[in-house]
């Protein structure tokens, strides 16, 4: 069974204080690992897809990396508007999992001015 | 702004009511999804439509009835719901098989359902 574990559950940062969120996963053949941002009461917003170990993607203050067992979302010099819940999800390569994402429980990030 | 539009944004219904949630996308995607999300929990997959045909039903109770009238529209018909069905219902779309499917989902903003 595919599993995704995100840590920490919650993270409070001062504005400008860089940090990383972790996503550990087990999946029977990784098709893709996805990062989403979700604001309260809204739908998840797609951020990144990573397909293979060693891959990195960047967008503004966010950088996602992938190894064979985990992914990190690095936040550089965060701003209050980066406050949100960040969700990690994995997709298996074949079978019934080809349409299904297994989500982690998310990390709630709060950036204090 | 999201390219997946859901209506209504909020819905309050009694346990004997019949209501529908609607979703529309204009990205040319051929796969559409319904997810349910409870507070402080990740989204849970309910249904997947691929090329307007139901391809996945995650053992969802029959009081939830999905419908895909065409490639741009997805409905979720609700009947005889229970208070524990109160949640945020999310619609999503993605490329389908044969479209260069990458697995990336694009979500709408959700419909907040409260069952009294």
PDB file of C-alpha atoms in Angstrom:
ATOM      1  CA  UNK A   1       0.000   0.000   0.000  1.00  0.00           C
ATOM      2  CA  UNK A   2       1.295   3.444  -0.970  1.00  0.00           C
ATOM      3  CA  UNK A   3       2.064   5.711   1.965  1.00  0.00           C
ATOM      4  CA  UNK A   4       3.014   9.371   2.340  1.00  0.00           C
ATOM      5  CA  UNK A   5       4.196  10.939   5.596  1.00  0.00           C
ATOM      6  CA  UNK A   6       4.752  14.670   5.906  1.00  0.00           C
ATOM      7  CA  UNK A   7       6.667  16.422   8.639  1.00  0.00           C
ATOM      8  CA  UNK A   8       6.399  18.562  10.591  1.00  0.00           C
ATOM      9  CA  UNK A   9       2.597  18.774  10.961  1.00  0.00           C
ATOM     10  CA  UNK A  10       2.895  22.503  11.600  1.00  0.00           C
ATOM     11  CA  UNK A  11       5.722  24.990  11.207  1.00  0.00           C
ATOM     12  CA  UNK A  12       5.936  28.592  12.351  1.00  0.00           C
ATOM     13  CA  UNK A  13       8.622  30.759  10.787  1.00  0.00           C
ATOM     14  CA  UNK A  14       9.604  34.367  11.115  1.00  0.00           C
ATOM     15  CA  UNK A  15       9.511  36.283   7.862  1.00  0.00           C
ATOM     16  CA  UNK A  16      12.827  35.685   6.104  1.00  0.00           C
ATOM     17  CA  UNK A  17      13.642  32.522   8.084  1.00  0.00           C
ATOM     18  CA  UNK A  18      14.328  29.753   5.552  1.00  0.00           C
ATOM     19  CA  UNK A  19      13.343  26.131   6.251  1.00  0.00           C
ATOM     20  CA  UNK A  20      12.321  22.835   4.647  1.00  0.00           C
ATOM     21  CA  UNK A  21       9.254  20.619   4.670  1.00  0.00           C
ATOM     22  CA  UNK A  22       9.675  16.849   4.371  1.00  0.00           C
ATOM     23  CA  UNK A  23       7.643  14.240   2.495  1.00  0.00           C
ATOM     24  CA  UNK A  24       8.618  10.594   2.969  1.00  0.00           C
ATOM     25  CA  UNK A  25       6.959   8.051   0.719  1.00  0.00           C
ATOM     26  CA  UNK A  26       6.673   4.374  -0.108  1.00  0.00           C
ATOM     27  CA  UNK A  27       5.112   3.469  -3.435  1.00  0.00           C
ATOM     28  CA  UNK A  28       5.193   0.475  -5.728  1.00  0.00           C
ATOM     29  CA  UNK A  29       6.940   2.194  -8.616  1.00  0.00           C
ATOM     30  CA  UNK A  30       6.825   5.986  -8.538  1.00  0.00           C
ATOM     31  CA  UNK A  31       5.141   7.643 -11.485  1.00  0.00           C
ATOM     32  CA  UNK A  32       5.268  11.114 -10.013  1.00  0.00           C
ATOM     33  CA  UNK A  33       5.448  13.086  -6.779  1.00  0.00           C
ATOM     34  CA  UNK A  34       3.368  16.238  -6.547  1.00  0.00           C
ATOM     35  CA  UNK A  35       3.404  19.274  -4.285  1.00  0.00           C
ATOM     36  CA  UNK A  36       0.279  21.364  -3.765  1.00  0.00           C
ATOM     37  CA  UNK A  37      -0.454  24.475  -1.741  1.00  0.00           C
ATOM     38  CA  UNK A  38      -3.863  24.804  -0.084  1.00  0.00           C
ATOM     39  CA  UNK A  39      -5.298  27.933   1.490  1.00  0.00           C
ATOM     40  CA  UNK A  40      -8.091  27.560   4.083  1.00  0.00           C
ATOM     41  CA  UNK A  41     -11.439  26.676   2.508  1.00  0.00           C
ATOM     42  CA  UNK A  42      -9.959  26.555  -1.005  1.00  0.00           C
ATOM     43  CA  UNK A  43      -8.926  23.796  -3.392  1.00  0.00           C
ATOM     44  CA  UNK A  44      -5.289  22.694  -3.649  1.00  0.00           C
ATOM     45  CA  UNK A  45      -3.136  24.681  -6.057  1.00  0.00           C
ATOM     46  CA  UNK A  46      -0.628  22.700  -8.093  1.00  0.00           C
ATOM     47  CA  UNK A  47       3.019  23.648  -7.493  1.00  0.00           C
ATOM     48  CA  UNK A  48       5.447  20.982  -8.776  1.00  0.00           C
ATOM     49  CA  UNK A  49       5.782  17.528 -10.259  1.00  0.00           C
ATOM     50  CA  UNK A  50       8.940  15.468  -9.728  1.00  0.00           C
ATOM     51  CA  UNK A  51       9.466  12.230 -11.599  1.00  0.00           C
ATOM     52  CA  UNK A  52      12.901  10.852 -10.732  1.00  0.00           C
ATOM     53  CA  UNK A  53      15.520  10.954  -7.992  1.00  0.00           C
ATOM     54  CA  UNK A  54      17.828  13.935  -8.315  1.00  0.00           C
ATOM     55  CA  UNK A  55      15.244  16.109 -10.001  1.00  0.00           C
ATOM     56  CA  UNK A  56      14.724  19.676  -8.738  1.00  0.00           C
ATOM     57  CA  UNK A  57      12.086  22.290  -9.559  1.00  0.00           C
ATOM     58  CA  UNK A  58      11.942  25.951  -8.503  1.00  0.00           C
ATOM     59  CA  UNK A  59       9.238  28.584  -8.377  1.00  0.00           C
ATOM     60  CA  UNK A  60       9.857  31.931  -6.725  1.00  0.00           C
ATOM     61  CA  UNK A  61      10.848  31.200  -3.099  1.00  0.00           C
ATOM     62  CA  UNK A  62      10.069  27.481  -3.358  1.00  0.00           C
ATOM     63  CA  UNK A  63      12.368  24.660  -4.435  1.00  0.00           C
ATOM     64  CA  UNK A  64      11.340  20.997  -4.521  1.00  0.00           C
ATOM     65  CA  UNK A  65      13.823  18.111  -4.552  1.00  0.00           C
ATOM     66  CA  UNK A  66      13.398  14.349  -4.810  1.00  0.00           C
ATOM     67  CA  UNK A  67      15.330  11.297  -3.630  1.00  0.00           C
ATOM     68  CA  UNK A  68      14.324   7.637  -3.807  1.00  0.00           C
ATOM     69  CA  UNK A  69      12.633   7.840  -0.406  1.00  0.00           C
ATOM     70  CA  UNK A  70      11.651  11.448   0.202  1.00  0.00           C
ATOM     71  CA  UNK A  71      11.065  14.892  -1.159  1.00  0.00           C
ATOM     72  CA  UNK A  72      11.844  18.262   0.359  1.00  0.00           C
ATOM     73  CA  UNK A  73      10.140  21.574  -0.206  1.00  0.00           C
ATOM     74  CA  UNK A  74      12.647  24.300   0.612  1.00  0.00           C
ATOM     75  CA  UNK A  75      11.287  27.755   1.367  1.00  0.00           C
ATOM     76  CA  UNK A  76      13.812  30.573   1.079  1.00  0.00           C
ATOM     77  CA  UNK A  77      13.177  33.868   2.862  1.00  0.00           C
ATOM     78  CA  UNK A  78       9.433  33.205   3.282  1.00  0.00           C
ATOM     79  CA  UNK A  79       6.846  35.955   3.365  1.00  0.00           C
ATOM     80  CA  UNK A  80       3.501  36.011   5.226  1.00  0.00           C
ATOM     81  CA  UNK A  81       1.688  35.252   1.957  1.00  0.00           C
ATOM     82  CA  UNK A  82       3.457  31.878   1.860  1.00  0.00           C
ATOM     83  CA  UNK A  83       1.343  30.809   4.841  1.00  0.00           C
ATOM     84  CA  UNK A  84      -0.752  27.807   3.768  1.00  0.00           C
ATOM     85  CA  UNK A  85      -0.966  24.045   4.079  1.00  0.00           C
ATOM     86  CA  UNK A  86       1.459  22.263   1.769  1.00  0.00           C
ATOM     87  CA  UNK A  87       0.351  18.841   0.554  1.00  0.00           C
ATOM     88  CA  UNK A  88       2.554  16.134  -0.925  1.00  0.00           C
ATOM     89  CA  UNK A  89       1.085  13.341  -3.045  1.00  0.00           C
ATOM     90  CA  UNK A  90       2.451  10.337  -4.932  1.00  0.00           C
ATOM     91  CA  UNK A  91       1.147   8.403  -7.866  1.00  0.00           C
ATOM     92  CA  UNK A  92       1.984   4.780  -8.620  1.00  0.00           C
ATOM     93  CA  UNK A  93       3.219   3.810 -12.044  1.00  0.00           C
ATOM     94  CA  UNK A  94       0.585   1.255 -13.019  1.00  0.00           C
ATOM     95  CA  UNK A  95      -2.669  -0.496 -12.317  1.00  0.00           C
ATOM     96  CA  UNK A  96      -5.545   1.103 -10.453  1.00  0.00           C
ATOM     97  CA  UNK A  97      -3.120   3.642  -9.044  1.00  0.00           C
ATOM     98  CA  UNK A  98      -2.583   5.250 -12.398  1.00  0.00           C
ATOM     99  CA  UNK A  99      -5.329   7.777 -11.683  1.00  0.00           C
ATOM    100  CA  UNK A 100      -5.058   7.842  -7.938  1.00  0.00           C
ATOM    101  CA  UNK A 101      -2.975  10.158  -5.817  1.00  0.00           C
ATOM    102  CA  UNK A 102      -2.040   9.191  -2.287  1.00  0.00           C
ATOM    103  CA  UNK A 103      -1.884  12.395  -0.265  1.00  0.00           C
ATOM    104  CA  UNK A 104       0.021  13.105   2.907  1.00  0.00           C
ATOM    105  CA  UNK A 105      -1.725  14.922   5.756  1.00  0.00           C
ATOM    106  CA  UNK A 106       0.062  18.144   4.944  1.00  0.00           C
ATOM    107  CA  UNK A 107       2.279  20.665   6.716  1.00  0.00           C
ATOM    108  CA  UNK A 108       0.609  23.841   7.911  1.00  0.00           C
ATOM    109  CA  UNK A 109       3.063  26.693   7.452  1.00  0.00           C
ATOM    110  CA  UNK A 110       2.622  30.000   9.252  1.00  0.00           C
ATOM    111  CA  UNK A 111       4.980  32.876   8.429  1.00  0.00           C
ATOM    112  CA  UNK A 112       4.971  35.617  11.038  1.00  0.00           C
ATOM    113  CA  UNK A 113       5.780  39.207   9.978  1.00  0.00           C
TER     114      UNK A 113
ATOM    115  CA  UNK B   1      -7.765  32.230 -10.951  1.00  0.00           C
ATOM    116  CA  UNK B   2      -8.581  28.534 -11.192  1.00  0.00           C
ATOM    117  CA  UNK B   3      -9.733  27.166 -14.555  1.00  0.00           C
ATOM    118  CA  UNK B   4     -11.963  24.649 -12.834  1.00  0.00           C
ATOM    119  CA  UNK B   5     -15.195  26.280 -11.689  1.00  0.00           C
ATOM    120  CA  UNK B   6     -17.436  24.796  -9.017  1.00  0.00           C
ATOM    121  CA  UNK B   7     -20.931  25.870  -8.011  1.00  0.00           C
ATOM    122  CA  UNK B   8     -22.334  26.511  -5.536  1.00  0.00           C
ATOM    123  CA  UNK B   9     -19.501  27.619  -3.235  1.00  0.00           C
ATOM    124  CA  UNK B  10     -21.652  26.904  -0.182  1.00  0.00           C
ATOM    125  CA  UNK B  11     -24.637  24.573   0.243  1.00  0.00           C
ATOM    126  CA  UNK B  12     -26.754  23.804   3.285  1.00  0.00           C
ATOM    127  CA  UNK B  13     -29.216  20.947   2.990  1.00  0.00           C
ATOM    128  CA  UNK B  14     -31.422  18.776   5.124  1.00  0.00           C
ATOM    129  CA  UNK B  15     -31.165  15.015   5.199  1.00  0.00           C
ATOM    130  CA  UNK B  16     -34.235  14.614   2.975  1.00  0.00           C
ATOM    131  CA  UNK B  17     -33.209  17.137   0.323  1.00  0.00           C
ATOM    132  CA  UNK B  18     -31.935  16.471  -3.183  1.00  0.00           C
ATOM    133  CA  UNK B  19     -29.260  18.820  -4.460  1.00  0.00           C
ATOM    134  CA  UNK B  20     -26.435  18.837  -7.006  1.00  0.00           C
ATOM    135  CA  UNK B  21     -22.891  20.130  -7.136  1.00  0.00           C
ATOM    136  CA  UNK B  22     -21.595  21.271 -10.502  1.00  0.00           C
ATOM    137  CA  UNK B  23     -18.120  21.509 -11.987  1.00  0.00           C
ATOM    138  CA  UNK B  24     -16.914  22.903 -15.302  1.00  0.00           C
ATOM    139  CA  UNK B  25     -13.485  22.996 -16.921  1.00  0.00           C
ATOM    140  CA  UNK B  26     -12.331  24.473 -20.218  1.00  0.00           C
ATOM    141  CA  UNK B  27      -8.792  23.146 -20.380  1.00  0.00           C
ATOM    142  CA  UNK B  28      -9.646  20.324 -22.769  1.00  0.00           C
ATOM    143  CA  UNK B  29      -8.934  17.742 -20.100  1.00  0.00           C
ATOM    144  CA  UNK B  30     -10.534  14.334 -20.534  1.00  0.00           C
ATOM    145  CA  UNK B  31     -10.280  13.114 -16.940  1.00  0.00           C
ATOM    146  CA  UNK B  32     -12.378  14.608 -14.138  1.00  0.00           C
ATOM    147  CA  UNK B  33     -12.508  13.791 -10.457  1.00  0.00           C
ATOM    148  CA  UNK B  34     -14.553  14.274  -7.309  1.00  0.00           C
ATOM    149  CA  UNK B  35     -12.727  14.448  -3.989  1.00  0.00           C
ATOM    150  CA  UNK B  36     -14.065  14.868  -0.462  1.00  0.00           C
ATOM    151  CA  UNK B  37     -12.066  16.730   2.166  1.00  0.00           C
ATOM    152  CA  UNK B  38     -12.828  16.927   5.881  1.00  0.00           C
ATOM    153  CA  UNK B  39     -11.253  19.585   8.082  1.00  0.00           C
ATOM    154  CA  UNK B  40      -7.517  19.126   8.643  1.00  0.00           C
ATOM    155  CA  UNK B  41      -7.481  15.985   6.479  1.00  0.00           C
ATOM    156  CA  UNK B  42      -6.106  15.377   2.979  1.00  0.00           C
ATOM    157  CA  UNK B  43      -8.480  15.050   0.015  1.00  0.00           C
ATOM    158  CA  UNK B  44     -10.056  11.598  -0.441  1.00  0.00           C
ATOM    159  CA  UNK B  45     -10.833  10.339  -3.929  1.00  0.00           C
ATOM    160  CA  UNK B  46     -14.499   9.538  -4.618  1.00  0.00           C
ATOM    161  CA  UNK B  47     -14.913   9.153  -8.386  1.00  0.00           C
ATOM    162  CA  UNK B  48     -12.897   9.400 -11.603  1.00  0.00           C
ATOM    163  CA  UNK B  49     -14.298   9.897 -15.086  1.00  0.00           C
ATOM    164  CA  UNK B  50     -12.112   9.244 -18.102  1.00  0.00           C
ATOM    165  CA  UNK B  51     -13.481  10.261 -21.505  1.00  0.00           C
ATOM    166  CA  UNK B  52     -16.921  10.726 -19.912  1.00  0.00           C
ATOM    167  CA  UNK B  53     -16.998   7.169 -18.566  1.00  0.00           C
ATOM    168  CA  UNK B  54     -16.835   6.292 -14.885  1.00  0.00           C
ATOM    169  CA  UNK B  55     -13.511   4.544 -14.369  1.00  0.00           C
ATOM    170  CA  UNK B  56     -13.098   4.626 -10.591  1.00  0.00           C
ATOM    171  CA  UNK B  57     -15.698   4.532  -7.812  1.00  0.00           C
ATOM    172  CA  UNK B  58     -14.006   4.366  -4.431  1.00  0.00           C
ATOM    173  CA  UNK B  59     -16.851   2.454  -2.757  1.00  0.00           C
ATOM    174  CA  UNK B  60     -18.805   5.648  -2.268  1.00  0.00           C
ATOM    175  CA  UNK B  61     -22.344   5.296  -0.783  1.00  0.00           C
ATOM    176  CA  UNK B  62     -25.152   5.422  -3.329  1.00  0.00           C
ATOM    177  CA  UNK B  63     -26.493   8.652  -1.807  1.00  0.00           C
ATOM    178  CA  UNK B  64     -23.729  10.260  -3.913  1.00  0.00           C
ATOM    179  CA  UNK B  65     -24.386   9.905  -7.647  1.00  0.00           C
ATOM    180  CA  UNK B  66     -21.900  11.292 -10.183  1.00  0.00           C
ATOM    181  CA  UNK B  67     -22.726  12.301 -13.723  1.00  0.00           C
ATOM    182  CA  UNK B  68     -20.525  13.456 -16.611  1.00  0.00           C
ATOM    183  CA  UNK B  69     -22.801  14.972 -19.306  1.00  0.00           C
ATOM    184  CA  UNK B  70     -19.902  15.964 -21.562  1.00  0.00           C
ATOM    185  CA  UNK B  71     -16.145  16.419 -21.509  1.00  0.00           C
ATOM    186  CA  UNK B  72     -16.364  19.816 -19.778  1.00  0.00           C
ATOM    187  CA  UNK B  73     -18.993  19.150 -17.129  1.00  0.00           C
ATOM    188  CA  UNK B  74     -19.157  17.007 -14.028  1.00  0.00           C
ATOM    189  CA  UNK B  75     -22.034  16.823 -11.577  1.00  0.00           C
ATOM    190  CA  UNK B  76     -22.453  15.229  -8.172  1.00  0.00           C
ATOM    191  CA  UNK B  77     -26.062  14.513  -7.234  1.00  0.00           C
ATOM    192  CA  UNK B  78     -26.795  14.365  -3.519  1.00  0.00           C
ATOM    193  CA  UNK B  79     -29.748  12.631  -1.879  1.00  0.00           C
ATOM    194  CA  UNK B  80     -30.554  11.583   1.675  1.00  0.00           C
ATOM    195  CA  UNK B  81     -27.195  12.679   3.021  1.00  0.00           C
ATOM    196  CA  UNK B  82     -26.072  12.324   6.619  1.00  0.00           C
ATOM    197  CA  UNK B  83     -24.528  15.044   8.827  1.00  0.00           C
ATOM    198  CA  UNK B  84     -21.177  13.224   8.612  1.00  0.00           C
ATOM    199  CA  UNK B  85     -21.192  13.944   4.867  1.00  0.00           C
ATOM    200  CA  UNK B  86     -20.574  17.610   5.640  1.00  0.00           C
ATOM    201  CA  UNK B  87     -17.243  18.464   4.014  1.00  0.00           C
ATOM    202  CA  UNK B  88     -15.513  20.404   1.258  1.00  0.00           C
ATOM    203  CA  UNK B  89     -16.189  18.711  -2.082  1.00  0.00           C
ATOM    204  CA  UNK B  90     -13.479  19.287  -4.636  1.00  0.00           C
ATOM    205  CA  UNK B  91     -13.637  18.815  -8.377  1.00  0.00           C
ATOM    206  CA  UNK B  92     -10.428  18.347 -10.334  1.00  0.00           C
ATOM    207  CA  UNK B  93      -9.405  17.699 -13.906  1.00  0.00           C
ATOM    208  CA  UNK B  94      -6.337  16.355 -15.668  1.00  0.00           C
ATOM    209  CA  UNK B  95      -5.174  15.233 -19.034  1.00  0.00           C
ATOM    210  CA  UNK B  96      -6.415  11.768 -19.849  1.00  0.00           C
ATOM    211  CA  UNK B  97      -4.680   8.767 -21.413  1.00  0.00           C
ATOM    212  CA  UNK B  98      -3.618   9.696 -24.923  1.00  0.00           C
ATOM    213  CA  UNK B  99      -3.324  13.382 -24.021  1.00  0.00           C
ATOM    214  CA  UNK B 100       0.165  13.145 -22.588  1.00  0.00           C
ATOM    215  CA  UNK B 101      -1.147  12.353 -19.124  1.00  0.00           C
ATOM    216  CA  UNK B 102       1.270  13.624 -16.475  1.00  0.00           C
ATOM    217  CA  UNK B 103      -0.787  13.000 -13.352  1.00  0.00           C
ATOM    218  CA  UNK B 104      -1.079  16.693 -12.510  1.00  0.00           C
ATOM    219  CA  UNK B 105      -4.500  17.577 -11.137  1.00  0.00           C
ATOM    220  CA  UNK B 106      -6.058  21.013 -11.330  1.00  0.00           C
ATOM    221  CA  UNK B 107      -8.587  21.622  -8.584  1.00  0.00           C
ATOM    222  CA  UNK B 108     -11.536  23.928  -8.306  1.00  0.00           C
ATOM    223  CA  UNK B 109     -12.110  26.025  -5.213  1.00  0.00           C
ATOM    224  CA  UNK B 110     -14.572  23.534  -3.801  1.00  0.00           C
ATOM    225  CA  UNK B 111     -18.158  23.449  -2.619  1.00  0.00           C
ATOM    226  CA  UNK B 112     -18.604  23.636   1.149  1.00  0.00           C
ATOM    227  CA  UNK B 113     -21.496  21.299   2.053  1.00  0.00           C
ATOM    228  CA  UNK B 114     -23.289  21.345   5.385  1.00  0.00           C
ATOM    229  CA  UNK B 115     -25.908  18.659   6.095  1.00  0.00           C
ATOM    230  CA  UNK B 116     -28.304  19.462   8.920  1.00  0.00           C
TER     231      UNK B 116
END
